[in-house]
Amino acid sequence: MKVTVKFFAILRERVGAAEITKELSDGSTVADLWRALKEEYPKLAPIETRLLYAVNQNYVKPDHALKDRDEVVFIPPVSGG
Amino acid sequence: MFRVVRTPLDIHELVRYVTEASAGAITTFIGTTRNNNEGRKVIALDYDAYPEMAEKELRRIGDDAKKKWNIERMAIVHRIGPVQIAEASVMIAVSAAHRDDAFQACRFAIEEIKKTVPIWKKEVFEGGEVWIGTQTGQPLSEADLRQRSS
């Protein structure tokens, strides 16, 4: 399956792209995707302890199973206002 | 009215939106860009957002506020992109029959924005820049997360 990953704020700067498509094996979770991204972009690793996860614009837990064409966003601590 | 925009904000637009014949109170909050933070001389803030989800979370804040207090209408507009010193980055307006509900719902809205809405500010200061929250911010508690993902 293929999922879209969008990057914002510090993650976009670390990755150097706003959006990528990632091929994953069926049954992969959000945590699996993050592990794959860390291998591809080692600069992401220092950020992980504070991340939240969103799939199709809803907060989910890291064990959430992904589906084909999901939109995934890793959310560093928010600082709006 | 729950929006993320790239243009300067206008409090009158929000006040007009929440004005209701049945309301006896309108409260507003305006968050502005301060010229200093933790000893740094701030030049500007640069906001980024996941806009679709941010607007969805702002609506969720409005729904939650309506369950907690007897309010008529709420408007929240957050600006993203560069925001210069003393300019507004966020505006909130709430109307209610009585002032207590309007004040409390307005306070609730700005506190929630700072917890759950996917908007990030980069502080550009003399000598560098930093994404606020990534170094010092606290993530949501497990309880918060359960509530968000249910």
PDB file of C-alpha atoms in Angstrom:
ATOM      1  CA  MET A   1       0.000   0.000   0.000  1.00  0.00           C
ATOM      2  CA  LYS A   2       0.953   3.613  -0.433  1.00  0.00           C
ATOM      3  CA  VAL A   3       0.415   6.408   2.062  1.00  0.00           C
ATOM      4  CA  THR A   4       0.968  10.145   1.830  1.00  0.00           C
ATOM      5  CA  VAL A   5       3.057  11.752   4.550  1.00  0.00           C
ATOM      6  CA  LYS A   6       2.854  15.509   5.021  1.00  0.00           C
ATOM      7  CA  PHE A   7       5.523  17.358   6.990  1.00  0.00           C
ATOM      8  CA  PHE A   8       5.100  20.633   8.832  1.00  0.00           C
ATOM      9  CA  ALA A   9       7.234  23.007  10.890  1.00  0.00           C
ATOM     10  CA  ILE A  10      10.478  21.479  12.209  1.00  0.00           C
ATOM     11  CA  LEU A  11       9.798  18.131  10.524  1.00  0.00           C
ATOM     12  CA  ARG A  12       9.498  19.724   7.104  1.00  0.00           C
ATOM     13  CA  GLU A  13      12.821  21.463   7.635  1.00  0.00           C
ATOM     14  CA  ARG A  14      14.508  18.243   8.753  1.00  0.00           C
ATOM     15  CA  VAL A  15      13.126  16.214   5.841  1.00  0.00           C
ATOM     16  CA  GLY A  16      13.474  18.954   3.238  1.00  0.00           C
ATOM     17  CA  ALA A  17      10.070  18.190   1.705  1.00  0.00           C
ATOM     18  CA  ALA A  18       6.461  19.094   2.486  1.00  0.00           C
ATOM     19  CA  GLU A  19       4.994  15.832   1.268  1.00  0.00           C
ATOM     20  CA  ILE A  20       6.162  12.375   0.234  1.00  0.00           C
ATOM     21  CA  THR A  21       4.565   9.092  -0.783  1.00  0.00           C
ATOM     22  CA  LYS A  22       5.718   6.002   1.053  1.00  0.00           C
ATOM     23  CA  GLU A  23       5.284   2.344   0.060  1.00  0.00           C
ATOM     24  CA  LEU A  24       4.531   0.099   3.052  1.00  0.00           C
ATOM     25  CA  SER A  25       3.693  -3.545   3.557  1.00  0.00           C
ATOM     26  CA  ASP A  26       0.047  -4.304   4.396  1.00  0.00           C
ATOM     27  CA  GLY A  27      -0.722  -4.153   8.105  1.00  0.00           C
ATOM     28  CA  SER A  28       1.896  -1.488   8.809  1.00  0.00           C
ATOM     29  CA  THR A  29       1.175   0.843  11.710  1.00  0.00           C
ATOM     30  CA  VAL A  30       1.937   4.500  12.272  1.00  0.00           C
ATOM     31  CA  ALA A  31       4.900   3.415  14.422  1.00  0.00           C
ATOM     32  CA  ASP A  32       6.216   1.229  11.570  1.00  0.00           C
ATOM     33  CA  LEU A  33       6.000   4.187   9.217  1.00  0.00           C
ATOM     34  CA  TRP A  34       7.902   6.393  11.673  1.00  0.00           C
ATOM     35  CA  ARG A  35      10.668   3.768  11.961  1.00  0.00           C
ATOM     36  CA  ALA A  36      10.988   3.648   8.176  1.00  0.00           C
ATOM     37  CA  LEU A  37      11.114   7.443   7.960  1.00  0.00           C
ATOM     38  CA  LYS A  38      13.808   7.638  10.634  1.00  0.00           C
ATOM     39  CA  GLU A  39      15.996   5.298   8.606  1.00  0.00           C
ATOM     40  CA  GLU A  40      15.482   7.404   5.522  1.00  0.00           C
ATOM     41  CA  TYR A  41      15.837  10.752   7.332  1.00  0.00           C
ATOM     42  CA  PRO A  42      18.090  10.291  10.401  1.00  0.00           C
ATOM     43  CA  LYS A  43      17.606  13.952  11.370  1.00  0.00           C
ATOM     44  CA  LEU A  44      14.058  13.064  12.466  1.00  0.00           C
ATOM     45  CA  ALA A  45      15.190  10.803  15.287  1.00  0.00           C
ATOM     46  CA  PRO A  46      15.808  13.452  17.988  1.00  0.00           C
ATOM     47  CA  ILE A  47      12.215  14.693  17.732  1.00  0.00           C
ATOM     48  CA  GLU A  48      10.310  11.473  18.286  1.00  0.00           C
ATOM     49  CA  THR A  49       9.667  11.523  22.044  1.00  0.00           C
ATOM     50  CA  ARG A  50       7.274  14.444  21.740  1.00  0.00           C
ATOM     51  CA  LEU A  51       5.307  13.478  18.659  1.00  0.00           C
ATOM     52  CA  LEU A  52       1.599  12.996  18.227  1.00  0.00           C
ATOM     53  CA  TYR A  53       0.157  11.202  15.221  1.00  0.00           C
ATOM     54  CA  ALA A  54      -2.692  12.092  12.878  1.00  0.00           C
ATOM     55  CA  VAL A  55      -4.232   9.916  10.181  1.00  0.00           C
ATOM     56  CA  ASN A  56      -6.714  11.575   7.830  1.00  0.00           C
ATOM     57  CA  GLN A  57      -6.799  14.572  10.196  1.00  0.00           C
ATOM     58  CA  ASN A  58      -7.672  12.672  13.376  1.00  0.00           C
ATOM     59  CA  TYR A  59      -5.349  12.038  16.285  1.00  0.00           C
ATOM     60  CA  VAL A  60      -4.496   8.312  16.567  1.00  0.00           C
ATOM     61  CA  LYS A  61      -2.222   6.131  18.667  1.00  0.00           C
ATOM     62  CA  PRO A  62       1.069   4.760  17.300  1.00  0.00           C
ATOM     63  CA  ASP A  63      -0.365   1.229  16.940  1.00  0.00           C
ATOM     64  CA  HIS A  64      -3.031   2.503  14.521  1.00  0.00           C
ATOM     65  CA  ALA A  65      -3.051   0.307  11.366  1.00  0.00           C
ATOM     66  CA  LEU A  66      -2.646   2.208   8.129  1.00  0.00           C
ATOM     67  CA  LYS A  67      -4.677   1.732   4.959  1.00  0.00           C
ATOM     68  CA  ASP A  68      -3.871   2.425   1.331  1.00  0.00           C
ATOM     69  CA  ARG A  69      -3.971   6.175   0.509  1.00  0.00           C
ATOM     70  CA  ASP A  70      -4.081   7.317   4.120  1.00  0.00           C
ATOM     71  CA  GLU A  71      -2.738  10.800   4.862  1.00  0.00           C
ATOM     72  CA  VAL A  72      -0.334  10.682   7.797  1.00  0.00           C
ATOM     73  CA  VAL A  73       1.074  13.636   9.702  1.00  0.00           C
ATOM     74  CA  PHE A  74       3.534  13.521  12.593  1.00  0.00           C
ATOM     75  CA  ILE A  75       2.767  16.385  14.939  1.00  0.00           C
ATOM     76  CA  PRO A  76       5.525  17.947  17.040  1.00  0.00           C
ATOM     77  CA  PRO A  77       4.408  19.913  20.128  1.00  0.00           C
ATOM     78  CA  VAL A  78       1.980  22.577  18.948  1.00  0.00           C
ATOM     79  CA  SER A  79       2.623  26.244  19.712  1.00  0.00           C
ATOM     80  CA  GLY A  80      -0.247  28.224  18.254  1.00  0.00           C
ATOM     81  CA  GLY A  81      -1.743  31.290  19.850  1.00  0.00           C
TER      82      GLY A  81
ATOM     83  CA  MET B   1     -16.321  30.758  12.054  1.00  0.00           C
ATOM     84  CA  PHE B   2     -13.183  28.649  12.475  1.00  0.00           C
ATOM     85  CA  ARG B   3     -10.427  29.587  10.085  1.00  0.00           C
ATOM     86  CA  VAL B   4      -6.709  29.548   9.438  1.00  0.00           C
ATOM     87  CA  VAL B   5      -5.703  32.446   7.180  1.00  0.00           C
ATOM     88  CA  ARG B   6      -2.575  34.073   5.776  1.00  0.00           C
ATOM     89  CA  THR B   7      -3.859  37.649   5.904  1.00  0.00           C
ATOM     90  CA  PRO B   8      -4.031  40.239   8.723  1.00  0.00           C
ATOM     91  CA  LEU B   9      -6.897  39.690  11.178  1.00  0.00           C
ATOM     92  CA  ASP B  10      -9.841  42.011  11.850  1.00  0.00           C
ATOM     93  CA  ILE B  11     -11.594  41.739  15.219  1.00  0.00           C
ATOM     94  CA  HIS B  12     -14.660  43.541  13.857  1.00  0.00           C
ATOM     95  CA  GLU B  13     -15.281  40.710  11.428  1.00  0.00           C
ATOM     96  CA  LEU B  14     -15.390  38.204  14.319  1.00  0.00           C
ATOM     97  CA  VAL B  15     -17.563  40.460  16.478  1.00  0.00           C
ATOM     98  CA  ARG B  16     -20.040  40.916  13.632  1.00  0.00           C
ATOM     99  CA  TYR B  17     -20.148  37.148  13.170  1.00  0.00           C
ATOM    100  CA  VAL B  18     -20.985  36.373  16.825  1.00  0.00           C
ATOM    101  CA  THR B  19     -23.426  39.248  17.333  1.00  0.00           C
ATOM    102  CA  GLU B  20     -26.862  37.882  18.231  1.00  0.00           C
ATOM    103  CA  ALA B  21     -30.052  39.577  19.413  1.00  0.00           C
ATOM    104  CA  SER B  22     -30.294  37.062  22.265  1.00  0.00           C
ATOM    105  CA  ALA B  23     -26.756  37.740  23.515  1.00  0.00           C
ATOM    106  CA  GLY B  24     -26.062  40.166  26.346  1.00  0.00           C
ATOM    107  CA  ALA B  25     -22.275  39.807  26.197  1.00  0.00           C
ATOM    108  CA  ILE B  26     -19.488  39.469  23.667  1.00  0.00           C
ATOM    109  CA  THR B  27     -15.944  38.739  24.838  1.00  0.00           C
ATOM    110  CA  THR B  28     -12.877  38.859  22.624  1.00  0.00           C
ATOM    111  CA  PHE B  29      -9.279  37.755  22.890  1.00  0.00           C
ATOM    112  CA  ILE B  30      -6.441  38.967  20.666  1.00  0.00           C
ATOM    113  CA  GLY B  31      -3.064  37.246  20.800  1.00  0.00           C
ATOM    114  CA  THR B  32      -0.273  39.516  19.600  1.00  0.00           C
ATOM    115  CA  THR B  33       3.407  39.113  18.821  1.00  0.00           C
ATOM    116  CA  ARG B  34       5.640  40.235  21.695  1.00  0.00           C
ATOM    117  CA  ASN B  35       9.044  41.773  21.012  1.00  0.00           C
ATOM    118  CA  ASN B  36      10.806  39.624  23.630  1.00  0.00           C
ATOM    119  CA  ASN B  37      10.774  36.038  24.844  1.00  0.00           C
ATOM    120  CA  GLU B  38      12.952  34.398  27.502  1.00  0.00           C
ATOM    121  CA  GLY B  39      15.539  37.124  27.195  1.00  0.00           C
ATOM    122  CA  ARG B  40      15.653  37.035  23.407  1.00  0.00           C
ATOM    123  CA  LYS B  41      14.890  40.082  21.276  1.00  0.00           C
ATOM    124  CA  VAL B  42      12.185  38.818  18.944  1.00  0.00           C
ATOM    125  CA  ILE B  43      12.104  40.177  15.399  1.00  0.00           C
ATOM    126  CA  ALA B  44       9.015  38.333  14.115  1.00  0.00           C
ATOM    127  CA  LEU B  45       7.085  35.099  14.396  1.00  0.00           C
ATOM    128  CA  ASP B  46       6.514  32.734  11.492  1.00  0.00           C
ATOM    129  CA  TYR B  47       3.548  30.372  11.892  1.00  0.00           C
ATOM    130  CA  ASP B  48       3.037  27.074  10.118  1.00  0.00           C
ATOM    131  CA  ALA B  49      -0.098  24.919  10.252  1.00  0.00           C
ATOM    132  CA  TYR B  50      -1.683  21.731   9.042  1.00  0.00           C
ATOM    133  CA  PRO B  51      -4.597  23.852   7.892  1.00  0.00           C
ATOM    134  CA  GLU B  52      -7.350  21.280   7.280  1.00  0.00           C
ATOM    135  CA  MET B  53      -6.795  19.613  10.633  1.00  0.00           C
ATOM    136  CA  ALA B  54      -6.256  22.920  12.439  1.00  0.00           C
ATOM    137  CA  GLU B  55      -9.651  24.201  11.289  1.00  0.00           C
ATOM    138  CA  LYS B  56     -11.211  20.908  12.311  1.00  0.00           C
ATOM    139  CA  GLU B  57      -9.668  21.186  15.795  1.00  0.00           C
ATOM    140  CA  LEU B  58     -10.829  24.802  16.098  1.00  0.00           C
ATOM    141  CA  ARG B  59     -14.381  23.628  15.314  1.00  0.00           C
ATOM    142  CA  ARG B  60     -14.001  20.905  17.933  1.00  0.00           C
ATOM    143  CA  ILE B  61     -13.041  23.569  20.496  1.00  0.00           C
ATOM    144  CA  GLY B  62     -16.202  25.479  19.580  1.00  0.00           C
ATOM    145  CA  ASP B  63     -18.322  22.330  19.974  1.00  0.00           C
ATOM    146  CA  ASP B  64     -16.747  21.535  23.354  1.00  0.00           C
ATOM    147  CA  ALA B  65     -17.297  25.108  24.557  1.00  0.00           C
ATOM    148  CA  LYS B  66     -20.972  24.915  23.600  1.00  0.00           C
ATOM    149  CA  LYS B  67     -21.348  21.783  25.708  1.00  0.00           C
ATOM    150  CA  LYS B  68     -19.685  23.380  28.733  1.00  0.00           C
ATOM    151  CA  TRP B  69     -21.204  26.874  28.716  1.00  0.00           C
ATOM    152  CA  ASN B  70     -24.358  28.546  27.599  1.00  0.00           C
ATOM    153  CA  ILE B  71     -22.938  30.468  24.647  1.00  0.00           C
ATOM    154  CA  GLU B  72     -24.496  31.635  21.421  1.00  0.00           C
ATOM    155  CA  ARG B  73     -21.678  31.758  18.889  1.00  0.00           C
ATOM    156  CA  MET B  74     -17.917  31.476  18.750  1.00  0.00           C
ATOM    157  CA  ALA B  75     -15.397  32.630  16.155  1.00  0.00           C
ATOM    158  CA  ILE B  76     -11.705  31.731  16.105  1.00  0.00           C
ATOM    159  CA  VAL B  77      -9.334  32.879  13.374  1.00  0.00           C
ATOM    160  CA  HIS B  78      -5.616  32.098  13.462  1.00  0.00           C
ATOM    161  CA  ARG B  79      -3.143  33.775  11.162  1.00  0.00           C
ATOM    162  CA  ILE B  80      -0.201  31.819   9.733  1.00  0.00           C
ATOM    163  CA  GLY B  81       2.904  32.845   7.820  1.00  0.00           C
ATOM    164  CA  PRO B  82       5.049  35.768   9.024  1.00  0.00           C
ATOM    165  CA  VAL B  83       3.503  37.946  11.754  1.00  0.00           C
ATOM    166  CA  GLN B  84       5.356  41.123  12.677  1.00  0.00           C
ATOM    167  CA  ILE B  85       5.811  42.505  16.209  1.00  0.00           C
ATOM    168  CA  ALA B  86       2.562  43.837  17.744  1.00  0.00           C
ATOM    169  CA  GLU B  87       0.436  42.259  15.008  1.00  0.00           C
ATOM    170  CA  ALA B  88      -2.282  39.786  15.942  1.00  0.00           C
ATOM    171  CA  SER B  89      -1.759  36.078  15.406  1.00  0.00           C
ATOM    172  CA  VAL B  90      -5.070  34.843  16.814  1.00  0.00           C
ATOM    173  CA  MET B  91      -8.494  36.322  17.515  1.00  0.00           C
ATOM    174  CA  ILE B  92     -11.427  34.838  19.389  1.00  0.00           C
ATOM    175  CA  ALA B  93     -14.940  36.215  19.868  1.00  0.00           C
ATOM    176  CA  VAL B  94     -17.712  34.622  21.917  1.00  0.00           C
ATOM    177  CA  SER B  95     -21.291  35.739  22.435  1.00  0.00           C
ATOM    178  CA  ALA B  96     -23.533  34.571  25.261  1.00  0.00           C
ATOM    179  CA  ALA B  97     -26.661  35.615  27.079  1.00  0.00           C
ATOM    180  CA  HIS B  98     -24.533  36.423  30.139  1.00  0.00           C
ATOM    181  CA  ARG B  99     -20.949  37.555  30.568  1.00  0.00           C
ATOM    182  CA  ASP B 100     -19.670  34.726  32.779  1.00  0.00           C
ATOM    183  CA  ASP B 101     -20.238  32.156  30.042  1.00  0.00           C
ATOM    184  CA  ALA B 102     -18.678  34.426  27.416  1.00  0.00           C
ATOM    185  CA  PHE B 103     -15.546  35.075  29.507  1.00  0.00           C
ATOM    186  CA  GLN B 104     -15.038  31.440  30.463  1.00  0.00           C
ATOM    187  CA  ALA B 105     -15.571  30.062  26.968  1.00  0.00           C
ATOM    188  CA  CYS B 106     -13.134  32.617  25.534  1.00  0.00           C
ATOM    189  CA  ARG B 107     -10.462  31.646  28.069  1.00  0.00           C
ATOM    190  CA  PHE B 108     -11.090  27.957  27.385  1.00  0.00           C
ATOM    191  CA  ALA B 109     -10.670  28.501  23.639  1.00  0.00           C
ATOM    192  CA  ILE B 110      -7.227  30.099  23.817  1.00  0.00           C
ATOM    193  CA  GLU B 111      -5.960  27.514  26.315  1.00  0.00           C
ATOM    194  CA  GLU B 112      -7.185  24.652  24.084  1.00  0.00           C
ATOM    195  CA  ILE B 113      -5.630  26.207  20.980  1.00  0.00           C
ATOM    196  CA  LYS B 114      -2.263  26.015  22.701  1.00  0.00           C
ATOM    197  CA  LYS B 115      -2.746  22.316  23.486  1.00  0.00           C
ATOM    198  CA  THR B 116      -4.261  20.540  20.512  1.00  0.00           C
ATOM    199  CA  VAL B 117      -4.426  22.612  17.336  1.00  0.00           C
ATOM    200  CA  PRO B 118      -1.686  21.721  14.815  1.00  0.00           C
ATOM    201  CA  ILE B 119      -0.187  25.191  14.467  1.00  0.00           C
ATOM    202  CA  TRP B 120       3.470  25.919  15.165  1.00  0.00           C
ATOM    203  CA  LYS B 121       5.369  29.144  15.652  1.00  0.00           C
ATOM    204  CA  LYS B 122       8.931  29.767  14.740  1.00  0.00           C
ATOM    205  CA  GLU B 123      10.485  32.600  16.658  1.00  0.00           C
ATOM    206  CA  VAL B 124      12.916  34.684  14.626  1.00  0.00           C
ATOM    207  CA  PHE B 125      15.150  36.502  17.081  1.00  0.00           C
ATOM    208  CA  GLU B 126      18.396  38.430  16.998  1.00  0.00           C
ATOM    209  CA  GLY B 127      20.992  35.747  16.388  1.00  0.00           C
ATOM    210  CA  GLY B 128      18.814  32.869  15.277  1.00  0.00           C
ATOM    211  CA  GLU B 129      15.464  31.170  15.030  1.00  0.00           C
ATOM    212  CA  VAL B 130      13.714  28.375  16.909  1.00  0.00           C
ATOM    213  CA  TRP B 131      10.513  26.347  16.613  1.00  0.00           C
ATOM    214  CA  ILE B 132       8.714  27.031  19.884  1.00  0.00           C
ATOM    215  CA  GLY B 133       7.527  23.964  21.763  1.00  0.00           C
ATOM    216  CA  THR B 134       9.769  21.400  20.157  1.00  0.00           C
ATOM    217  CA  GLN B 135      12.502  21.996  22.708  1.00  0.00           C
ATOM    218  CA  THR B 136      10.471  22.778  25.806  1.00  0.00           C
ATOM    219  CA  GLY B 137       6.816  21.970  25.160  1.00  0.00           C
ATOM    220  CA  GLN B 138       4.899  19.244  26.893  1.00  0.00           C
ATOM    221  CA  PRO B 139       3.148  16.643  24.773  1.00  0.00           C
ATOM    222  CA  LEU B 140      -0.507  15.821  25.384  1.00  0.00           C
ATOM    223  CA  SER B 141      -1.133  13.514  28.322  1.00  0.00           C
ATOM    224  CA  GLU B 142      -2.354   9.966  27.661  1.00  0.00           C
ATOM    225  CA  ALA B 143      -5.806  11.040  28.869  1.00  0.00           C
ATOM    226  CA  ASP B 144      -5.897  13.936  26.403  1.00  0.00           C
ATOM    227  CA  LEU B 145      -4.833  11.643  23.616  1.00  0.00           C
ATOM    228  CA  ARG B 146      -7.487   9.048  24.462  1.00  0.00           C
ATOM    229  CA  GLN B 147     -10.084  11.780  24.287  1.00  0.00           C
ATOM    230  CA  ARG B 148      -8.789  13.095  20.953  1.00  0.00           C
ATOM    231  CA  SER B 149      -8.535   9.702  19.282  1.00  0.00           C
ATOM    232  CA  SER B 150     -11.875   8.325  20.487  1.00  0.00           C
TER     233      SER B 150
END
